[in-house]
PDB file of C-alpha atoms and ligand atoms in Angstrom:
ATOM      1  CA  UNK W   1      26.100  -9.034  11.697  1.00 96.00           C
ATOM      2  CA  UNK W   2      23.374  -6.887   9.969  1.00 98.00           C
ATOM      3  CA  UNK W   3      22.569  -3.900  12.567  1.00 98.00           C
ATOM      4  CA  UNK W   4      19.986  -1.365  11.891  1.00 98.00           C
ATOM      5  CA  UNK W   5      18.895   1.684  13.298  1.00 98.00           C
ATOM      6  CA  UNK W   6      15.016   1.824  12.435  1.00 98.00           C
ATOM      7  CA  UNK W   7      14.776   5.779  12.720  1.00 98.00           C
ATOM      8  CA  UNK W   8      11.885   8.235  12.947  1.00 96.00           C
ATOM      9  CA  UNK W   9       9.899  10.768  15.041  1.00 95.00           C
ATOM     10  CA  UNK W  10       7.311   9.433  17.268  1.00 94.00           C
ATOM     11  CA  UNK W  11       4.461   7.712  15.476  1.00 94.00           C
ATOM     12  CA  UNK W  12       6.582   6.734  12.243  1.00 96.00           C
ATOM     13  CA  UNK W  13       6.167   3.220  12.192  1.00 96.00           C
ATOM     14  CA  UNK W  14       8.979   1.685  14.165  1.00 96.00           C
ATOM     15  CA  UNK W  15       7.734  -1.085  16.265  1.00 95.00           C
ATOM     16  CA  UNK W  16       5.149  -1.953  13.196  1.00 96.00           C
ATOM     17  CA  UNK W  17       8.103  -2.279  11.036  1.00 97.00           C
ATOM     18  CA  UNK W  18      10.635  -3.739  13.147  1.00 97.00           C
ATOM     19  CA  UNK W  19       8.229  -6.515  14.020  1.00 97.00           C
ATOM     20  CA  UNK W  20       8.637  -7.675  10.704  1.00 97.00           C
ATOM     21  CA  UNK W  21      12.326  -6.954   9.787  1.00 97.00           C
ATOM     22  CA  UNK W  22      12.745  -9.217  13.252  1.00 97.00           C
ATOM     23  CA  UNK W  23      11.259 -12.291  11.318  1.00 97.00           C
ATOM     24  CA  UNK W  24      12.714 -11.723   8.185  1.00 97.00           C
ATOM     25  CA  UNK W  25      16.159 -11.194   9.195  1.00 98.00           C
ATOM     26  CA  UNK W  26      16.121 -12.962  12.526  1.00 97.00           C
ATOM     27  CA  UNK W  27      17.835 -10.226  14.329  1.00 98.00           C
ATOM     28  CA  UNK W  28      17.033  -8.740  17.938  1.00 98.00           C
ATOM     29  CA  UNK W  29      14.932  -6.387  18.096  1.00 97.00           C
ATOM     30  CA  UNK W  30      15.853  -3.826  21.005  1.00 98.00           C
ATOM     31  CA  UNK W  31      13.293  -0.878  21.614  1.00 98.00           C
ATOM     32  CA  UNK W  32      14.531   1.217  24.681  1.00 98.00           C
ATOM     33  CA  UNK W  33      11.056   2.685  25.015  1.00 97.00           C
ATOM     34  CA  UNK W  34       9.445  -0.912  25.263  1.00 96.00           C
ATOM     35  CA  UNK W  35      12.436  -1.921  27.971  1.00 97.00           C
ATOM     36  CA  UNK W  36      11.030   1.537  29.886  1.00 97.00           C
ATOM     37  CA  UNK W  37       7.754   0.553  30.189  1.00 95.00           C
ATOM     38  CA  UNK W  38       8.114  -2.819  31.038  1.00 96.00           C
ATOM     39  CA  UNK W  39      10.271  -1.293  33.934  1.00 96.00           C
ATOM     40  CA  UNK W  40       7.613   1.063  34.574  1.00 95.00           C
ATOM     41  CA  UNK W  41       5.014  -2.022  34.868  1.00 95.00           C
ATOM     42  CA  UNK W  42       6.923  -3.757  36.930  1.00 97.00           C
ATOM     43  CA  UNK W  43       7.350  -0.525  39.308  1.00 97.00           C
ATOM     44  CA  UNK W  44      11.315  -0.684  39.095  1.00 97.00           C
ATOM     45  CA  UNK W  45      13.728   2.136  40.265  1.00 97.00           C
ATOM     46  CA  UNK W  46      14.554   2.565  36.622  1.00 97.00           C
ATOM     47  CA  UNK W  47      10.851   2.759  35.712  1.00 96.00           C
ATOM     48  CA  UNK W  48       9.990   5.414  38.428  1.00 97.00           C
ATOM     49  CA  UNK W  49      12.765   7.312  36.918  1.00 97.00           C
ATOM     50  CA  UNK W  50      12.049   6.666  33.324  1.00 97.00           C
ATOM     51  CA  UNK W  51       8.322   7.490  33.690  1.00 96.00           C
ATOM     52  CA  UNK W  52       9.012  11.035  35.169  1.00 97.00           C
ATOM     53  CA  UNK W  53      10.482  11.907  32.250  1.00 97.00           C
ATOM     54  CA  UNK W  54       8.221  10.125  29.476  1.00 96.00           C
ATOM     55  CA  UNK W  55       5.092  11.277  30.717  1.00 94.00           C
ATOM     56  CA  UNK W  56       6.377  14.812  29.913  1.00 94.00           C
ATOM     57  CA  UNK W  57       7.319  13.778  26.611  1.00 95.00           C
ATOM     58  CA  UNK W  58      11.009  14.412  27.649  1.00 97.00           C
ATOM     59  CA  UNK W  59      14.028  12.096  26.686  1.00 98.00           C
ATOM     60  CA  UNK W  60      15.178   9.599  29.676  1.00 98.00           C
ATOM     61  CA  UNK W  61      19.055  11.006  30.357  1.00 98.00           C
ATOM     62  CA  UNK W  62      21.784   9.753  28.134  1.00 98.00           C
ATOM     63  CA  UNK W  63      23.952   8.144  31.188  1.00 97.00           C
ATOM     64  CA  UNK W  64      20.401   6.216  32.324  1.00 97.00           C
ATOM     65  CA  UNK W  65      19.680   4.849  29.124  1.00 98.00           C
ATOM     66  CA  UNK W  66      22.889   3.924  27.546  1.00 98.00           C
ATOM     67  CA  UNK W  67      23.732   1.666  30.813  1.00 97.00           C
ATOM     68  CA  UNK W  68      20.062   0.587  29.718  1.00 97.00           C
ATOM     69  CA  UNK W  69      21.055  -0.321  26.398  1.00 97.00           C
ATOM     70  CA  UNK W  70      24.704  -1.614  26.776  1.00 97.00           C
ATOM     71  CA  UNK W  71      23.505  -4.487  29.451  1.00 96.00           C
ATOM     72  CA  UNK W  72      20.109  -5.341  27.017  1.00 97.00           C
ATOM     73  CA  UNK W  73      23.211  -5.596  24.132  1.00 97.00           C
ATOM     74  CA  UNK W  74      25.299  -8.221  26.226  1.00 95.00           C
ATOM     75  CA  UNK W  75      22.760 -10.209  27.406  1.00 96.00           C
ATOM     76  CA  UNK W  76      22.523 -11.363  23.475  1.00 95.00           C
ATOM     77  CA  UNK W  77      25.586 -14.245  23.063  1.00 90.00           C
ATOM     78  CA  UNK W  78      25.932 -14.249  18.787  1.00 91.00           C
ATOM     79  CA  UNK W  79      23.108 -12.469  17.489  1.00 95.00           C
ATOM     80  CA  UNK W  80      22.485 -12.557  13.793  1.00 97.00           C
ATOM     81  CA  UNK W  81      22.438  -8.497  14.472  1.00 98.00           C
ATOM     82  CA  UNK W  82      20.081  -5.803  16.231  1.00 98.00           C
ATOM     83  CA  UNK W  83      17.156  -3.286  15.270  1.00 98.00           C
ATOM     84  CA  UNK W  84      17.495  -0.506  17.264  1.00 98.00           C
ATOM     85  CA  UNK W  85      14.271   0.760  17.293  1.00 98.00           C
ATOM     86  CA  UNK W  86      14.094   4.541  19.516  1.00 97.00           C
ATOM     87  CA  UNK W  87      17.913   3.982  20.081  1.00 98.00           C
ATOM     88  CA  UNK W  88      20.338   6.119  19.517  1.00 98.00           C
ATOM     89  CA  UNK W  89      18.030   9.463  20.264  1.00 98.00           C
ATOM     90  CA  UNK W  90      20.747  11.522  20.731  1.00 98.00           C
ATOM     91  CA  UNK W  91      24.454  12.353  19.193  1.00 97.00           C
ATOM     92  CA  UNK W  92      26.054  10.865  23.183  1.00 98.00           C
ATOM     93  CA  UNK W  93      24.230   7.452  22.835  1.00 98.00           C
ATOM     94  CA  UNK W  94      25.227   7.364  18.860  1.00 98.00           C
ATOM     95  CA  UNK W  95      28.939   7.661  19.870  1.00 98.00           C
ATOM     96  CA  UNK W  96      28.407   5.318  22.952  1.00 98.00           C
ATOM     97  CA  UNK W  97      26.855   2.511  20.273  1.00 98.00           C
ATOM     98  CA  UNK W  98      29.714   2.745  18.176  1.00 98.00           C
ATOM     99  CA  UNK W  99      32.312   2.387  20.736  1.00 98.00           C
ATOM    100  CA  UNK W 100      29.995  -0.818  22.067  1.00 97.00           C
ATOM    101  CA  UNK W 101      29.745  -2.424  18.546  1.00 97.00           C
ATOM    102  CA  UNK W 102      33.718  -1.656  17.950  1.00 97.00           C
ATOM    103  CA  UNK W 103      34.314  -3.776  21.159  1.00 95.00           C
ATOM    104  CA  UNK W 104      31.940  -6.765  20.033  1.00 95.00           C
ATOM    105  CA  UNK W 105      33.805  -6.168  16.540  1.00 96.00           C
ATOM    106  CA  UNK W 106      31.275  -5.122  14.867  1.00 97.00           C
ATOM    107  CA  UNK W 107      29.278  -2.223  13.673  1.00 98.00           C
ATOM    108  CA  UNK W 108      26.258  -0.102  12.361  1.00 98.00           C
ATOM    109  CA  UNK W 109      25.280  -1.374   9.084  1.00 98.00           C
ATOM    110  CA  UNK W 110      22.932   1.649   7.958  1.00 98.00           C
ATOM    111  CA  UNK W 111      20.466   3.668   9.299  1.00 98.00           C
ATOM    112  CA  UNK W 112      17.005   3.984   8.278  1.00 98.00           C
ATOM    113  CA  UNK W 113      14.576   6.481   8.547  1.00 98.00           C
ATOM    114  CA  UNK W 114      10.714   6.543   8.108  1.00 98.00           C
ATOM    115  CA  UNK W 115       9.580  10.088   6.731  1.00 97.00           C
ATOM    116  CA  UNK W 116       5.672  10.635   7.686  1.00 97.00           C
ATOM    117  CA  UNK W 117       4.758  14.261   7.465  1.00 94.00           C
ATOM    118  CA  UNK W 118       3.824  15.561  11.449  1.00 92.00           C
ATOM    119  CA  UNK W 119      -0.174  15.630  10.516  1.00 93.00           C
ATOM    120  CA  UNK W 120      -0.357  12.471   9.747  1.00 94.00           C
ATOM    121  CA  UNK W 121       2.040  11.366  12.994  1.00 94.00           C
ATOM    122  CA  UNK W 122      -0.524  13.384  15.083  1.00 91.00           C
ATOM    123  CA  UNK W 123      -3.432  11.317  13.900  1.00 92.00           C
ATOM    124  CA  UNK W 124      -1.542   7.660  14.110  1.00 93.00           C
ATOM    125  CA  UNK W 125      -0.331   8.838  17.611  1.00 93.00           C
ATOM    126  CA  UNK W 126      -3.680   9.411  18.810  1.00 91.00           C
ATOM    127  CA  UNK W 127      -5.438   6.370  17.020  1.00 92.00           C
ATOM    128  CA  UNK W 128      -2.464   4.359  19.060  1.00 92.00           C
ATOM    129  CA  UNK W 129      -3.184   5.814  22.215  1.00 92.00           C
ATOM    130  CA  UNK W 130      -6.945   4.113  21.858  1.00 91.00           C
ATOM    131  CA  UNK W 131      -5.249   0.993  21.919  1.00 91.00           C
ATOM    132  CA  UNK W 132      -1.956   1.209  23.591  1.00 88.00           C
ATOM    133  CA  UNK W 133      -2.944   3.077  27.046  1.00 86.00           C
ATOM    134  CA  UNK W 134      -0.088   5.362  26.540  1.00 87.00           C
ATOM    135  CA  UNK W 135       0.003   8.177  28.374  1.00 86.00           C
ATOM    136  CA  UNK W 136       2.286  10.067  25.823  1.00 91.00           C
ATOM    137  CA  UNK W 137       0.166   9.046  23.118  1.00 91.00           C
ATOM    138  CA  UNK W 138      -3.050  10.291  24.555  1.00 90.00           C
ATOM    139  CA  UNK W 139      -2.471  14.218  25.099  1.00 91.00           C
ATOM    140  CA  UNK W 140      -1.995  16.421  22.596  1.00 91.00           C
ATOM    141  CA  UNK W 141       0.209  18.994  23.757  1.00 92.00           C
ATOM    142  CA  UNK W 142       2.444  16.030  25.217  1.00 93.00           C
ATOM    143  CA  UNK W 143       2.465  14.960  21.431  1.00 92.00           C
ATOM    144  CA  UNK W 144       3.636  18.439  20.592  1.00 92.00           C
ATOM    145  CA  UNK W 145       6.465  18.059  22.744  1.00 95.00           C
ATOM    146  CA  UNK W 146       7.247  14.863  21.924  1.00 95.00           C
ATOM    147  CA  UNK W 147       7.940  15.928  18.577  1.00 94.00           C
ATOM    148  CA  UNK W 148       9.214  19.268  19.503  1.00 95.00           C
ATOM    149  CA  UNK W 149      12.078  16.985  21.148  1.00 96.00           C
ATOM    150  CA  UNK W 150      12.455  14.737  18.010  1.00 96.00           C
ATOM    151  CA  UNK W 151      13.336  18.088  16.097  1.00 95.00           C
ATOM    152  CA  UNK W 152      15.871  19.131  18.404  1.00 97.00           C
ATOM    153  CA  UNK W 153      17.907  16.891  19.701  1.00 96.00           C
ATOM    154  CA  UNK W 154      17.374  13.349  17.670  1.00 97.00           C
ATOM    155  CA  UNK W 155      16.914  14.694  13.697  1.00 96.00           C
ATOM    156  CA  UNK W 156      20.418  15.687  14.055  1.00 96.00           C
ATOM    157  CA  UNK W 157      21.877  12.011  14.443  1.00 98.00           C
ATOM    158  CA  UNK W 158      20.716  11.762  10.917  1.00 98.00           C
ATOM    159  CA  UNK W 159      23.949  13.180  10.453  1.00 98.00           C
ATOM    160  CA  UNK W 160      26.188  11.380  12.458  1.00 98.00           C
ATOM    161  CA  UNK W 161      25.423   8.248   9.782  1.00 98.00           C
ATOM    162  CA  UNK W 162      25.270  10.180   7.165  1.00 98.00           C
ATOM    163  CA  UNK W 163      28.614  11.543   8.076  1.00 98.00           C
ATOM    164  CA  UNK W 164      29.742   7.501   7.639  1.00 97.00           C
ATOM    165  CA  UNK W 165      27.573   7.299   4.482  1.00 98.00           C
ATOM    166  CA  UNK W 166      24.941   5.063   6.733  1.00 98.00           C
ATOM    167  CA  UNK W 167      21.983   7.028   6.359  1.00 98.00           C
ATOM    168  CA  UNK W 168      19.474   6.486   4.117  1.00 98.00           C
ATOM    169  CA  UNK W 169      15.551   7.389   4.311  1.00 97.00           C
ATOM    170  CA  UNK W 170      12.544   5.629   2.725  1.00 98.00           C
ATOM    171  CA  UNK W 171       9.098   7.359   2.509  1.00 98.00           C
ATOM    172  CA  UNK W 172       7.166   6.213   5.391  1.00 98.00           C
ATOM    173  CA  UNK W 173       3.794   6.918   4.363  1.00 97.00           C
ATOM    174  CA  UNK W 174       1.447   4.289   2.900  1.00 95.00           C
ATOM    175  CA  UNK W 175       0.375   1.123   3.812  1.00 96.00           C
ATOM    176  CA  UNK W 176       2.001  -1.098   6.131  1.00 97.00           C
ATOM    177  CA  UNK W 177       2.757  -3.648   3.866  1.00 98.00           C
ATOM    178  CA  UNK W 178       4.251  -1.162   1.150  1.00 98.00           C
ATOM    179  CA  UNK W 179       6.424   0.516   3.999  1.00 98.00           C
ATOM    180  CA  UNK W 180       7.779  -2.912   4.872  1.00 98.00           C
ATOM    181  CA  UNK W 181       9.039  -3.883   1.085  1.00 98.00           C
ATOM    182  CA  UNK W 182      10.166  -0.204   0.821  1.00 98.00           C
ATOM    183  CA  UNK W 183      12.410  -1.144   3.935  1.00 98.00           C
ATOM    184  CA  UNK W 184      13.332  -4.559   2.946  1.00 98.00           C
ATOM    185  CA  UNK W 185      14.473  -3.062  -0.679  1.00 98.00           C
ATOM    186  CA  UNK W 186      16.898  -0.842   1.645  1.00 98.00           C
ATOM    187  CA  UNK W 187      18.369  -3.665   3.625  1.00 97.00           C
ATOM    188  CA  UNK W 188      18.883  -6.169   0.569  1.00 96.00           C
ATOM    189  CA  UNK W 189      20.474  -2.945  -1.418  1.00 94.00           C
ATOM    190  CA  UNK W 190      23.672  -3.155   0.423  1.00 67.00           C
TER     191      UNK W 190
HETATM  192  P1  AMP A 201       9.215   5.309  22.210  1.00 89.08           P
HETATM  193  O1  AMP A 201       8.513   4.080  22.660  1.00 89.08           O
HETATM  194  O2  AMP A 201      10.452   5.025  21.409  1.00 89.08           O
HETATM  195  O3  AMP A 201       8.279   6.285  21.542  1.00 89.08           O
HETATM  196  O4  AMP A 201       9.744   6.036  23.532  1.00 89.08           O
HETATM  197  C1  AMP A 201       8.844   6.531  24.514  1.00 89.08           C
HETATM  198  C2  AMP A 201       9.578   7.444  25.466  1.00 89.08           C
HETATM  199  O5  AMP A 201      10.626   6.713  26.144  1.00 89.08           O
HETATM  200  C3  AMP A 201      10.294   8.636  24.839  1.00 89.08           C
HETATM  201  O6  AMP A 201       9.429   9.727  24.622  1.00 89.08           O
HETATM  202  C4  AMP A 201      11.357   8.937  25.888  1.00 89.08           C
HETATM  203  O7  AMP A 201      10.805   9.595  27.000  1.00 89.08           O
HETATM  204  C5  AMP A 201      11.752   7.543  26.350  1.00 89.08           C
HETATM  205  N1  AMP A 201      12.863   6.986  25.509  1.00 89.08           N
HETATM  206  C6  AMP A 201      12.810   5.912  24.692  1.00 89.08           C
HETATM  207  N2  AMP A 201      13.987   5.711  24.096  1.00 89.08           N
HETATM  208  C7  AMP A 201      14.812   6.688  24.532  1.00 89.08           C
HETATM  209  C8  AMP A 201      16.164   7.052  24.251  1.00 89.08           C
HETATM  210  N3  AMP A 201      16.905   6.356  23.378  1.00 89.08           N
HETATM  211  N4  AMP A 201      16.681   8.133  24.900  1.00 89.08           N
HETATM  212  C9  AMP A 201      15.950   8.837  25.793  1.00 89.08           C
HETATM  213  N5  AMP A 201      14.659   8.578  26.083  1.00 89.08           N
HETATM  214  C10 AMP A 201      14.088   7.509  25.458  1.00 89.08           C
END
């Protein structure tokens, strides 16, 4: 299986890119922050929960979301492999993936991460929130902390791959299309 962890603070480019590794790899693409606000939509218990914490700009708990993400996992029967797109955010749900993929006997095949300096995340954050209806994406200081959070608690997983020589970063600035053959370069340079 070919398993990737797209990787990147908020506004780097995930979902664009991921849309497209999808197609050209045929893999699933799992994006806990999409699976939130569908929940959220549909005015689940999860979403009630999950939105108290987004609209802050705060991660959803560890326990929450990697139930979340183990049950999205199984409901795929052989999958060419996964983009994990906003997953793992945290060193707990890296470990937890690992154990998961061990018991499906298989594992992370490398991480990837977008690197957009934070001036030019502010202004593709806000230009998103004209179109997506985000409430995260719309408020500045929720930005701040949304970043703020990215710094602290997620940049570190960078090393828990790099400690299994599974990290590896592409620039992330640019044009769509040149960030997408930057990433496909990555993926084919196994
Ligand atoms: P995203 O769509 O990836 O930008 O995620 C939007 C929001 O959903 C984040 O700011 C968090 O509040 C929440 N979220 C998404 N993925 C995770 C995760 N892996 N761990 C904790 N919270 C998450």
């Amino acid at each position: 299986m070919l398993n990737i962890v797209l990787f990147g603070p908020p506004g780097a480019g995930k979902g664009t890119q991921s849309e497209r590794l999808i197609e050209k790899y045929n893999l699933v693409h799992l994006s806990t922050g999409d699976i939130f606000r569908a929940n959220i939509k549909g005015e689940t218990e999860l979403g009630k929960l999950a939105k108290s914490y987004m609209n802050k700009g705060q991660l959803v708990p560890d326990s929450v979301t990697i139930d979340l993400l183990k049950s999205e996992v199984m409901k795929h029967s052989h999958p060419k492999g996964f983009i994990f797109d906003g997953f793992p955010r945290t060193n707990n749900q890296a470990s937890a993936l690992d154990v998961l993929l061990v018991s499906m006997n298989t594992s992370i095949t490398k991480m990837i991460s977008l690197d957009v300096d934070e001036e030019e995340l502010k202004t593709r954050l806000l230009k998103r929130a004209e179109v997506s209806g985000r409430a995260d994406d719309a408020n500045p200081s929720i930005i701040e902390n949304r970043i703020a959070v990215y710094q602290k608690e997620t940049a570190p997983v960078k090393s828990f791959y790099a400690d299994q020589n599974k990290f590896f970063s592409i620039d992330g600035m640019g044009s769509v299309d040149d960030i997408t053959k930057r990433l496909f370069d990555s993926i084919d340079a196994n």
